CSV table of C-alpha atoms in Angstrom, one decimal:
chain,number,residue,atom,x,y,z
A,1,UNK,CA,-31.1,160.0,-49.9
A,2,UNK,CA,-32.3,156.7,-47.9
A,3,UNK,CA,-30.6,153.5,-49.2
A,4,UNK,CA,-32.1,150.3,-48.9
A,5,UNK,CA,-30.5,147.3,-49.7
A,6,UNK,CA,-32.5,144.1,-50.2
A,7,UNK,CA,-32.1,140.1,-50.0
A,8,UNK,CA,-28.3,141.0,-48.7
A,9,UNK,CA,-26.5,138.4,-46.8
A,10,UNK,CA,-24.9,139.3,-43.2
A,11,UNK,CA,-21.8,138.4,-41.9
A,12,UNK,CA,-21.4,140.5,-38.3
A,13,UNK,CA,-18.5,139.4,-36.1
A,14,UNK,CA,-21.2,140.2,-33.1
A,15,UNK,CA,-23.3,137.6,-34.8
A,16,UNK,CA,-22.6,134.0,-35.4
A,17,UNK,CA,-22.1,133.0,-39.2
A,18,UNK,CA,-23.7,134.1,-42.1
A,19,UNK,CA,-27.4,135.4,-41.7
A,20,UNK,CA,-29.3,135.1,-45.4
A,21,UNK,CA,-32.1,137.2,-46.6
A,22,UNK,CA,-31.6,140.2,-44.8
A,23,UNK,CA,-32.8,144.0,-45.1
A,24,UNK,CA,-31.1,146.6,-44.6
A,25,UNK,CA,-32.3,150.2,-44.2
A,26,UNK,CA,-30.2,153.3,-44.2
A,27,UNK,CA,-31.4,157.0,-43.4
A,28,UNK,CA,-28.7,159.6,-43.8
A,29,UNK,CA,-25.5,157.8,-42.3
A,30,UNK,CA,-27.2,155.1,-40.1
A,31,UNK,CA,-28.4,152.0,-40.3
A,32,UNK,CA,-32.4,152.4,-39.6
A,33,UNK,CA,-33.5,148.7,-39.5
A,34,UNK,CA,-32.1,145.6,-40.2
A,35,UNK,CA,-34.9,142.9,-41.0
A,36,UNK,CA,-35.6,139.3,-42.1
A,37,UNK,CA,-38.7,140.5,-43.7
A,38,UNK,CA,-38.9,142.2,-46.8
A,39,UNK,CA,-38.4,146.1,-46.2
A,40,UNK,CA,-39.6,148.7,-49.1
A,41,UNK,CA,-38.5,152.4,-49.4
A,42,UNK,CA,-41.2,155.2,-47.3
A,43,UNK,CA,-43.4,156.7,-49.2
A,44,UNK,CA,-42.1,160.2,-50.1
A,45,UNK,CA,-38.3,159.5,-49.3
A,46,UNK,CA,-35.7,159.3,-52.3
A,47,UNK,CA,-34.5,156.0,-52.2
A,48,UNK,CA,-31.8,154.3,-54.0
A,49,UNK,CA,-32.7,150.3,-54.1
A,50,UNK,CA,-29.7,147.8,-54.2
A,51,UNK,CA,-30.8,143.9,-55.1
A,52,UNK,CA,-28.5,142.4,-52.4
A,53,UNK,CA,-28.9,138.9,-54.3
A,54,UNK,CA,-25.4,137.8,-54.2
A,55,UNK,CA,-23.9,140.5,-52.0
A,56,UNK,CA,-22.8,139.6,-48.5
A,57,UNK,CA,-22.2,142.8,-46.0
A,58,UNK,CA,-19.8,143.4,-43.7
A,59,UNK,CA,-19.0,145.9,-40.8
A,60,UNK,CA,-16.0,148.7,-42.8
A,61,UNK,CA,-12.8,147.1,-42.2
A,62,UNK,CA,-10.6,149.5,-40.9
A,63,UNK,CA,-6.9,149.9,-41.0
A,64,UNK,CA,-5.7,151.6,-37.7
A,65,UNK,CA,-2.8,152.1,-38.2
A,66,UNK,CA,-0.9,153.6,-41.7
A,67,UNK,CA,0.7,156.4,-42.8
A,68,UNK,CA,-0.3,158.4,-46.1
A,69,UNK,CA,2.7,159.5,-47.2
A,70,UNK,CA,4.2,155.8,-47.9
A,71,UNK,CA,1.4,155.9,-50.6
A,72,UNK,CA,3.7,157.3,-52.9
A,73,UNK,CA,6.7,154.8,-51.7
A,74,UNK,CA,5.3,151.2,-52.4
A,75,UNK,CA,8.2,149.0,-53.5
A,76,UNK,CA,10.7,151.0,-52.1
A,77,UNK,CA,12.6,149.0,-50.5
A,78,UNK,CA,13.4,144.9,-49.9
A,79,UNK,CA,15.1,143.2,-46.8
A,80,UNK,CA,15.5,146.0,-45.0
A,81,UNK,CA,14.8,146.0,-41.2
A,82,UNK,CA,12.9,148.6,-39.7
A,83,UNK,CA,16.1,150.9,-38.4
A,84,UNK,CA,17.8,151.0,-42.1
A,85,UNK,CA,14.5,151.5,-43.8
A,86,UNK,CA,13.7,154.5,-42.0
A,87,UNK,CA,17.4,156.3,-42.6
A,88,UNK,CA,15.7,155.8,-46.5
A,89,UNK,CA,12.3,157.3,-45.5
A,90,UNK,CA,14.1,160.3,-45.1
A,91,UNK,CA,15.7,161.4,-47.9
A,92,UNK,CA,15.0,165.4,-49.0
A,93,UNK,CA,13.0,164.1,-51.9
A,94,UNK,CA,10.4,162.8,-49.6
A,95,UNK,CA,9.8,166.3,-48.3
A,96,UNK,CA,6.2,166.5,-50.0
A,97,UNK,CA,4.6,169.8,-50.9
A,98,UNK,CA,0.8,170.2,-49.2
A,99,UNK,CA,-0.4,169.1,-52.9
A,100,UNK,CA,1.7,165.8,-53.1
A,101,UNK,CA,0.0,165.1,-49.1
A,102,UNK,CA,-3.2,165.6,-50.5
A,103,UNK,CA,-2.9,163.3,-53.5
A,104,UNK,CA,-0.8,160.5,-51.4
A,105,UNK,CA,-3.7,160.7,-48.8
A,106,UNK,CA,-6.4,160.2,-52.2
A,107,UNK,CA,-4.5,157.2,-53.7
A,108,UNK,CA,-4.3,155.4,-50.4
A,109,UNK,CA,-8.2,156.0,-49.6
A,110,UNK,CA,-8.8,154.6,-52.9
A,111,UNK,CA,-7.0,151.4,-52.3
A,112,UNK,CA,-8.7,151.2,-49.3
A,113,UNK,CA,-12.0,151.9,-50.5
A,114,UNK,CA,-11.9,149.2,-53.6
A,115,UNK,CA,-10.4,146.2,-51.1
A,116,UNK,CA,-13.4,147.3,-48.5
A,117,UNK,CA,-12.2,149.6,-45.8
A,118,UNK,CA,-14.4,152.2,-45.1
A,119,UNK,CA,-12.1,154.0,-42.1
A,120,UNK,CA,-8.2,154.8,-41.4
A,121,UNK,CA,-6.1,156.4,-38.5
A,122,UNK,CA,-3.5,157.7,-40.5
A,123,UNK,CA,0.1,158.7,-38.2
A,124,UNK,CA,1.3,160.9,-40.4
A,125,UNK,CA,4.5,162.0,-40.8
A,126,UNK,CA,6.5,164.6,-42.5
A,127,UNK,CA,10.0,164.9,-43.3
A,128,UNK,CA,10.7,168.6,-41.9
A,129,UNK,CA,8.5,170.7,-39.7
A,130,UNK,CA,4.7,169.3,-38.6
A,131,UNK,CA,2.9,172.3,-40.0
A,132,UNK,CA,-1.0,173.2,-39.6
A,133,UNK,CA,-0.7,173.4,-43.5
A,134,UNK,CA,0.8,169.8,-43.8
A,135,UNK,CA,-2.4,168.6,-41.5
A,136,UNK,CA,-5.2,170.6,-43.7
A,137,UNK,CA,-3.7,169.0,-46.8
A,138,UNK,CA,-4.3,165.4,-45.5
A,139,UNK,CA,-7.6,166.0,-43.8
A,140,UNK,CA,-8.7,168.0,-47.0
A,141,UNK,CA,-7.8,164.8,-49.2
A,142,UNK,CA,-10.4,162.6,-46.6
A,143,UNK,CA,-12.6,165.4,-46.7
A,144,UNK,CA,-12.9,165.4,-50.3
A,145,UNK,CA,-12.6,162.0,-51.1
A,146,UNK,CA,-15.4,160.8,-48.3
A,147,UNK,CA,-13.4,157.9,-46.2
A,148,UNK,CA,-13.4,157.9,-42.3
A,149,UNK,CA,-10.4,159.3,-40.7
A,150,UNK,CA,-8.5,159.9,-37.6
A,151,UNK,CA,-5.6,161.8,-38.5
A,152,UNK,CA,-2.7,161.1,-35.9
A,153,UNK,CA,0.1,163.9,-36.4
A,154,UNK,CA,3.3,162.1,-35.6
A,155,UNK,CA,6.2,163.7,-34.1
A,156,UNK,CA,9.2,163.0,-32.5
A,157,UNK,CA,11.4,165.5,-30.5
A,158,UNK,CA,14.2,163.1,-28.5
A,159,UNK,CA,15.8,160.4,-30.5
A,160,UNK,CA,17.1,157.9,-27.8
A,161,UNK,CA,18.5,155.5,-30.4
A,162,UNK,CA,20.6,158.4,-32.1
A,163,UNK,CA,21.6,159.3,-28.3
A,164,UNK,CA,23.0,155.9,-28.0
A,165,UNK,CA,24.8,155.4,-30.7
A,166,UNK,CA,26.6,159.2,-30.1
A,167,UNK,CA,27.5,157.5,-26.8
A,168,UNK,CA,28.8,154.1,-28.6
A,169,UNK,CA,30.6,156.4,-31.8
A,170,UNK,CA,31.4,160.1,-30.7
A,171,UNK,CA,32.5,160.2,-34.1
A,172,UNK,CA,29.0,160.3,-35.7
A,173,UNK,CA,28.1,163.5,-34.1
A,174,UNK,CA,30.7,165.4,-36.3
A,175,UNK,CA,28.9,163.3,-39.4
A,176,UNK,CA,25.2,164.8,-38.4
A,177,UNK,CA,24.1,161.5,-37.1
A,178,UNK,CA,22.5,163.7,-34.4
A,179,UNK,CA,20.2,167.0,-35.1
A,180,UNK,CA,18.3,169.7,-33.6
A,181,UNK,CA,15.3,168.2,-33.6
A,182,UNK,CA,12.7,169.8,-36.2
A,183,UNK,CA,10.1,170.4,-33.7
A,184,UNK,CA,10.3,171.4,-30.0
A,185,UNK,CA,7.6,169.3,-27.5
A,186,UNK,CA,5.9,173.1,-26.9
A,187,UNK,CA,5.7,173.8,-30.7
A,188,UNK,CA,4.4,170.4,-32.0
A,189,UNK,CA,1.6,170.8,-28.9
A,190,UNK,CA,0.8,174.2,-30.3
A,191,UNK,CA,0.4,172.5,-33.4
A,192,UNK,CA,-1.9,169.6,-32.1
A,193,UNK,CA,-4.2,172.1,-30.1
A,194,UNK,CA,-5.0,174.3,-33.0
A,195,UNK,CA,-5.5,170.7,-35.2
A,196,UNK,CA,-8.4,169.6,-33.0
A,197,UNK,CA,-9.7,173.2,-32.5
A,198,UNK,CA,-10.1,172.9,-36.5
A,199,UNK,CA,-10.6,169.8,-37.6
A,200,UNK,CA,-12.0,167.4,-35.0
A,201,UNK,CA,-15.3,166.1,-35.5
A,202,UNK,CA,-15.9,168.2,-38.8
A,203,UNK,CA,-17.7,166.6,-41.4
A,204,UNK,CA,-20.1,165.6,-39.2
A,205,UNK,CA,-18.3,163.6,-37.1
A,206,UNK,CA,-16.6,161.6,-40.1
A,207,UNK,CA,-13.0,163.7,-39.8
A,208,UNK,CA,-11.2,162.8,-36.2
A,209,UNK,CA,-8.1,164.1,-35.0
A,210,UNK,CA,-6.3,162.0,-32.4
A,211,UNK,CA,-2.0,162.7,-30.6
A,212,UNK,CA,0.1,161.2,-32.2
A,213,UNK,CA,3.8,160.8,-30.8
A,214,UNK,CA,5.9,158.3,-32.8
A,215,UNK,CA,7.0,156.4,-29.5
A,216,UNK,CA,8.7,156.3,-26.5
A,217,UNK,CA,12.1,155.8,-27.9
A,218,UNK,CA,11.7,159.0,-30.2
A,219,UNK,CA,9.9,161.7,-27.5
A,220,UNK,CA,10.1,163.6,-24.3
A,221,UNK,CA,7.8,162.7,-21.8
A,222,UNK,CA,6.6,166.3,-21.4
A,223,UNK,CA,5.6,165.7,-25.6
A,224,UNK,CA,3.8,162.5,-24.7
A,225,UNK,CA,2.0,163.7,-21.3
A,226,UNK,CA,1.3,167.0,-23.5
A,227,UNK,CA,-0.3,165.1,-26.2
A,228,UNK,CA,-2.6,163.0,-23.8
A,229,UNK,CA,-3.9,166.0,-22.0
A,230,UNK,CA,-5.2,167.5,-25.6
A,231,UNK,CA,-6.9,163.9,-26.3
A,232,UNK,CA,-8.5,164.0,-23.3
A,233,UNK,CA,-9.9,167.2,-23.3
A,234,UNK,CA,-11.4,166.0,-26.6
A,235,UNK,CA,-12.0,162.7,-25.2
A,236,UNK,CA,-9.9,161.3,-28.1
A,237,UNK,CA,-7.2,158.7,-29.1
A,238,UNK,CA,-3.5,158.3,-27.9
A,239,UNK,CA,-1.7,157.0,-30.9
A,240,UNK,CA,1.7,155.9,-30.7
A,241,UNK,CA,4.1,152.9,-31.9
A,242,UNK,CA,5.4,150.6,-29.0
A,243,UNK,CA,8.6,148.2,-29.3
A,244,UNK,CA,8.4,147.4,-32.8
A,245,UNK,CA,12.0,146.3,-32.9
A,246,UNK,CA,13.8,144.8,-30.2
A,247,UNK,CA,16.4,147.8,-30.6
A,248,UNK,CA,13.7,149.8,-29.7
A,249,UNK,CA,12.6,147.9,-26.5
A,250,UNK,CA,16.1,147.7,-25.3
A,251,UNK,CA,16.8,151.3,-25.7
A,252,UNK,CA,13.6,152.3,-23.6
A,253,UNK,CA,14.7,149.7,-20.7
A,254,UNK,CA,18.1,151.2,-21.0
A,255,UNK,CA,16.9,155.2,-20.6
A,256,UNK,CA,13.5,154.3,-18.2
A,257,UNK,CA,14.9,151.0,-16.4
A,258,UNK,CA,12.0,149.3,-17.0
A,259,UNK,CA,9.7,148.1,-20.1
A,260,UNK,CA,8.2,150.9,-22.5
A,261,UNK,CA,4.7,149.7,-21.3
A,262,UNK,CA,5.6,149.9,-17.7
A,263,UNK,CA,7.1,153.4,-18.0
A,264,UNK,CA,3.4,154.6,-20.3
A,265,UNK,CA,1.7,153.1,-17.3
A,266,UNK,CA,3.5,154.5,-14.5
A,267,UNK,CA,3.0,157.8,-16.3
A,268,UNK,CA,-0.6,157.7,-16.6
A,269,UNK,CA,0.1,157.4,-20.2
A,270,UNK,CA,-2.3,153.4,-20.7
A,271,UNK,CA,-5.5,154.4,-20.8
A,272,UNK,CA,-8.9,153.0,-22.5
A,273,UNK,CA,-8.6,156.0,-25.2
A,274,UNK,CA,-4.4,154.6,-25.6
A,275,UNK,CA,-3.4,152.2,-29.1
A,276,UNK,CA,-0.1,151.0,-29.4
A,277,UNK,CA,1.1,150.0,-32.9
A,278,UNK,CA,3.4,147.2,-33.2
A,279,UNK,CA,4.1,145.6,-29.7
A,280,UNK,CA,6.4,143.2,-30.7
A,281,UNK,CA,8.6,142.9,-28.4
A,282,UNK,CA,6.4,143.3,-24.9
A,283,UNK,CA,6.7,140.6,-21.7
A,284,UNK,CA,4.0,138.9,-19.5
A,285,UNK,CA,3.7,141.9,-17.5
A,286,UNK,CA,3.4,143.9,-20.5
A,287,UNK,CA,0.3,142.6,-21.8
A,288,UNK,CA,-1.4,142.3,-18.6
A,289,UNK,CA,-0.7,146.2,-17.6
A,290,UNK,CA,-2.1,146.6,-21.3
A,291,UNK,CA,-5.5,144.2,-20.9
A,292,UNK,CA,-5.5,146.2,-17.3
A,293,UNK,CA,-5.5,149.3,-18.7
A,294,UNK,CA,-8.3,149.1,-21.7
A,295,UNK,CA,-5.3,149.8,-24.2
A,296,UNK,CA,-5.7,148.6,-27.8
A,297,UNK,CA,-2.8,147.0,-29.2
A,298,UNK,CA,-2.9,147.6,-33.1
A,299,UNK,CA,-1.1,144.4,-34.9
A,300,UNK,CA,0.5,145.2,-38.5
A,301,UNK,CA,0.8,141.6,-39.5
A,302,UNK,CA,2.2,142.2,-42.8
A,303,UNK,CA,4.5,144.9,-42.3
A,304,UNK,CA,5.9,143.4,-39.1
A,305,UNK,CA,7.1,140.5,-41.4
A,306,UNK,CA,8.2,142.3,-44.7
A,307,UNK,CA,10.7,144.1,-42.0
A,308,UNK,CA,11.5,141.1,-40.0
A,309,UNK,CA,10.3,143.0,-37.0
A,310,UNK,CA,8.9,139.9,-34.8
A,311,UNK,CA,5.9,138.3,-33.7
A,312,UNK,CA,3.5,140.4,-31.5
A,313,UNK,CA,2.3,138.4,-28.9
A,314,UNK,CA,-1.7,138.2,-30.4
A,315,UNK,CA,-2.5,135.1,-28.6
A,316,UNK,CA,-1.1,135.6,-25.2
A,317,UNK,CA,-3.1,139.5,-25.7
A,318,UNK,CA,-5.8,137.7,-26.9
A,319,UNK,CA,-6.0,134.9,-24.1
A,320,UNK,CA,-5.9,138.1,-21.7
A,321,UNK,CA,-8.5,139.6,-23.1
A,322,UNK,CA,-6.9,142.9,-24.5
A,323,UNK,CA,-8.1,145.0,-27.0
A,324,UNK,CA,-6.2,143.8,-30.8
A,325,UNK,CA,-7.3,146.0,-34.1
A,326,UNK,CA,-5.5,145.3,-37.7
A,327,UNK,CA,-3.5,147.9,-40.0
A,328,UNK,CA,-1.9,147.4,-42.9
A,329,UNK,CA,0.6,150.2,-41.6
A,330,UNK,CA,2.4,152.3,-44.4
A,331,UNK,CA,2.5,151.5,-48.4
A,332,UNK,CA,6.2,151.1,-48.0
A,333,UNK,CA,6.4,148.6,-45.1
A,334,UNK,CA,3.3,146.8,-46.6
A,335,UNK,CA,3.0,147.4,-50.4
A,336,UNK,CA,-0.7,148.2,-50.0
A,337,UNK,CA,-3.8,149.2,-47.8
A,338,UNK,CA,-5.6,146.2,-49.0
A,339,UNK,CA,-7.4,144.7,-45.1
A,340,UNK,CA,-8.1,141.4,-46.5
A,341,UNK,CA,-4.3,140.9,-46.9
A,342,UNK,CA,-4.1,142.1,-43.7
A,343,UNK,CA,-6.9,139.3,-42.2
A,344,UNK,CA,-5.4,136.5,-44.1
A,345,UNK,CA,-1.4,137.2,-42.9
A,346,UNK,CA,-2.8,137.2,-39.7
A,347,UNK,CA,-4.8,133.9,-39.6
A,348,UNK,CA,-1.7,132.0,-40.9
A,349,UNK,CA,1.5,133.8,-38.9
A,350,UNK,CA,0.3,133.0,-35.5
A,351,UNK,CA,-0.7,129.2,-36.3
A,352,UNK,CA,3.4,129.0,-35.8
A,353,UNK,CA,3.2,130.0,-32.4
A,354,UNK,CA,1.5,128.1,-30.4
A,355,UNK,CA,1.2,124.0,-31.2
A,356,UNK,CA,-2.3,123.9,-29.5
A,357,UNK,CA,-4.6,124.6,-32.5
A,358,UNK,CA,-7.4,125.6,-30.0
A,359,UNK,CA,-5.9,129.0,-29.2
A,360,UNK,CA,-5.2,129.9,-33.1
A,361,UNK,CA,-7.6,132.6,-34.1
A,362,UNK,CA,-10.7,132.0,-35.8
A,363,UNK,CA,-12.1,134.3,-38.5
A,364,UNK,CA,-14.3,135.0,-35.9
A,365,UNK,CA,-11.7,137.3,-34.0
A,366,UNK,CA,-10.0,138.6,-36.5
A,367,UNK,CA,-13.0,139.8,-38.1
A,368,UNK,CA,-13.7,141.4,-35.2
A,369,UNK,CA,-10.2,142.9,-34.9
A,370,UNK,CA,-10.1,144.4,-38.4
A,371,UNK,CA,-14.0,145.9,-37.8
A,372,UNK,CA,-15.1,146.5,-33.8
A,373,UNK,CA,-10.6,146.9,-32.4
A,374,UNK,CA,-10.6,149.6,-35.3
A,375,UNK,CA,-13.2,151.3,-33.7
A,376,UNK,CA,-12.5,151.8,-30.7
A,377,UNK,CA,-9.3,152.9,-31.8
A,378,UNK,CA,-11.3,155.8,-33.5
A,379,UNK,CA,-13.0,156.1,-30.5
A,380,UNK,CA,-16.0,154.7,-32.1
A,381,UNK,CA,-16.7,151.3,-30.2
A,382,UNK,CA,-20.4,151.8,-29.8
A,383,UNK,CA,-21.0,153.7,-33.7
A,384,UNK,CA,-19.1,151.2,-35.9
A,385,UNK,CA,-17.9,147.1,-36.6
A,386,UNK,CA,-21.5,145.9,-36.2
A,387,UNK,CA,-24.5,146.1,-38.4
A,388,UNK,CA,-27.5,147.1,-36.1
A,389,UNK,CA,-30.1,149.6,-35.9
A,390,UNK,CA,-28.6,153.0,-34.8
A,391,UNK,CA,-25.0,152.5,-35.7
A,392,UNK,CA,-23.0,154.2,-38.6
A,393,UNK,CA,-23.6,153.0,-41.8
A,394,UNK,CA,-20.3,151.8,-42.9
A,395,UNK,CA,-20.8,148.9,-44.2
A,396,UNK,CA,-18.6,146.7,-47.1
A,397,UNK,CA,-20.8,144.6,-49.9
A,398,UNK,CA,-18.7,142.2,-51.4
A,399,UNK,CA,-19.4,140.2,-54.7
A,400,UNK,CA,-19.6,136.8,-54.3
A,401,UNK,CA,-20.2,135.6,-57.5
């Protein structure tokens, strides 16, 4: 069925302002014309009409970085940082059967859905063994349920924090601090391979699979360099978290002697198809190996707060000219998917840092980071997060009345 939606408003981040009295045409899932003039349906085509009076359209927002599981763990927890709130995240009872994936996966794509995002790259976790079965629950649930998705299996395989604090307390390695880890760096790639071979690209096109190693602090650099080589040969995403905490960015410098960016570049790991969630704590050189590089830097605004994380350095990235995207990150560091929460957190944290009001970020931009720096995330630059002829159809209509 064609959908044509008349009299809509237009608000592209590609385009300046709001353009009025638009057309929009849609045949399968792409946008066939966009048109001041009046458009009516083709003869002989079902059609389904939509009075656009009132609407305004946006490019999907997309969240580009979260983690379905949390969907079932919002309110969890309060003023926790990051490295306490994860010895909660894995408690036994968060060990989800393949039917509790699939549903945590279905309640977060419907709170995304209702507050406007149309697309997700979902790092997701277990607590136990990554298992093909785990990975066909989730992409089953965005299957079924029709969001985007890029489906990120996260893994980690060499806890360098844990190491560390063995080597500060021996006594902890009696208590279990430290464990075998639940996945080897050859099984978790075995894993990964036969993921793509299955799922990537199904649903014509709309399911993606992508590597996802939780970070540099938690894996083996045969696991990371493994993981790329399976996303290229797909020509897919790198997904990982960077220096979310400032434990974490003093533990990489301790084990690598240098920055966790420098040691992803130096290891032909920062690449165009490479997004790093968090980057919180990064330097100069940081960001201008990452603008070098074509890496996206995925900012999660909201949950970098709740956890007292930091401030990412958005607008020295953005005065470099590096790819940004948005994420709400997981339910339980955030509370919700909801993108506009997302937009709005953003707009206002990084007015603090920087007492020249010229570089604070316009809607403009972080429009553009929530729509066109989620796409290319996805891998998508060219098919989503603007609303002209040929793209993908995935497109917002919000109310104004």
């Amino acid at each position: 069925m064609d959908i044509l939606v008349k009299s809509v408003a237009i608000l592209d981040p590609k385009r300046d302002g709001i353009t009025a009295n638009q057309s929009i045409s849609i045949h399968g899932n792409r946008i066939k014309n966009v048109s001041r003039d009046p458009l009516e349906p083709e003869p002989g085509l079902e059609t389904k009409v939509i009075d656009g009076n009132g609407l305004l359209a946006i490019p999907g927002l997309i969240n580009a970085h979260a983690h379905s599981p949390e969907n079932f763990l919002k309110g969890r927890s309060e003023r926790l940082p990051l490295e306490l709130w994860l010895f909660d995240l894995s408690w036994p009872p968060f060990t989800f059967s393949e039917r509790e994936i699939y549903l945590a996966c279905q309640v977060g794509a419907i709170d995304m859905l209702r507050s406007g995002t149309t697309a997700v790259v979902d790092h997701f976790w277990v607590n136990g063994v990554m298992s093909g079965a785990a990975l066909d629950a989730a992409m089953s649930a965005y299957r079924d349920i029709g969001l985007r998705a890029g489906i990120a299996p996260l893994v980690d395989d060499d806890d360098k924090i844990k190491r560390l604090l063995i080597e500060r307390e021996p006594i902890l390695a009696d208590a279990g601090v430290v464990s075998v880890p639940a996945v080897t760096a050859a099984e978790y790639l075995d894993v990964l391979a036969a993921f793509f071979e299955k799922w990537h690209g199904a649903e014509d096109g709309r399911l993606r699979c992508l590597a996802g190693p939780d970070g540099a602090q938690w894996c083996s650099l045969d696991l990371m360099r493994g993981a790329m080589d399976i996303a290229r040969q797909h020509q897919s995403g790198f997904h990982m978290h960077v220096n979310e905490t400032k434990l974490q960015a003093l533990t990489c410098e301790k084990f690598f002697g240098k920055s966790t960016v420098a040691f992803l570049d130096d290891n032909d790991l920062l690449h165009e198809n490479t997004s790093l969630a968090h980057c919180v704590w990064i330097s100069d050189d940081d960001i201008e190996r990452i603008a070098r590089s074509g890496a996206t830097v995925v900012h999660n605004s909201v949950c970098n707060l709740k956890l007292g994380s930091g401030f990412a350095p958005i607008l020295d990235l953005h005065k470099h000219g590096a790819h940004v995207a948005l994420a709400a990150d997981g339910a339980a560091s955030n509370d919700n998917q909801n993108m506009f929460d997302v937009m709005k957190v953003t707009g206002l944290m990084h007015t603090v840092r920087s007492s020249d009001h010229q570089r604070w970020l316009s809607a403009k931009t972080i429009l553009e980071m929530a729509t066109s720096g989620g796409a290319r995330v996805l891998g998508l630059e060219e098919e989503l997060g603007a609303i002209e002829p040929g793209r993908l159809a995935d497109l917002t209509l919000l109310d104004l009345s």
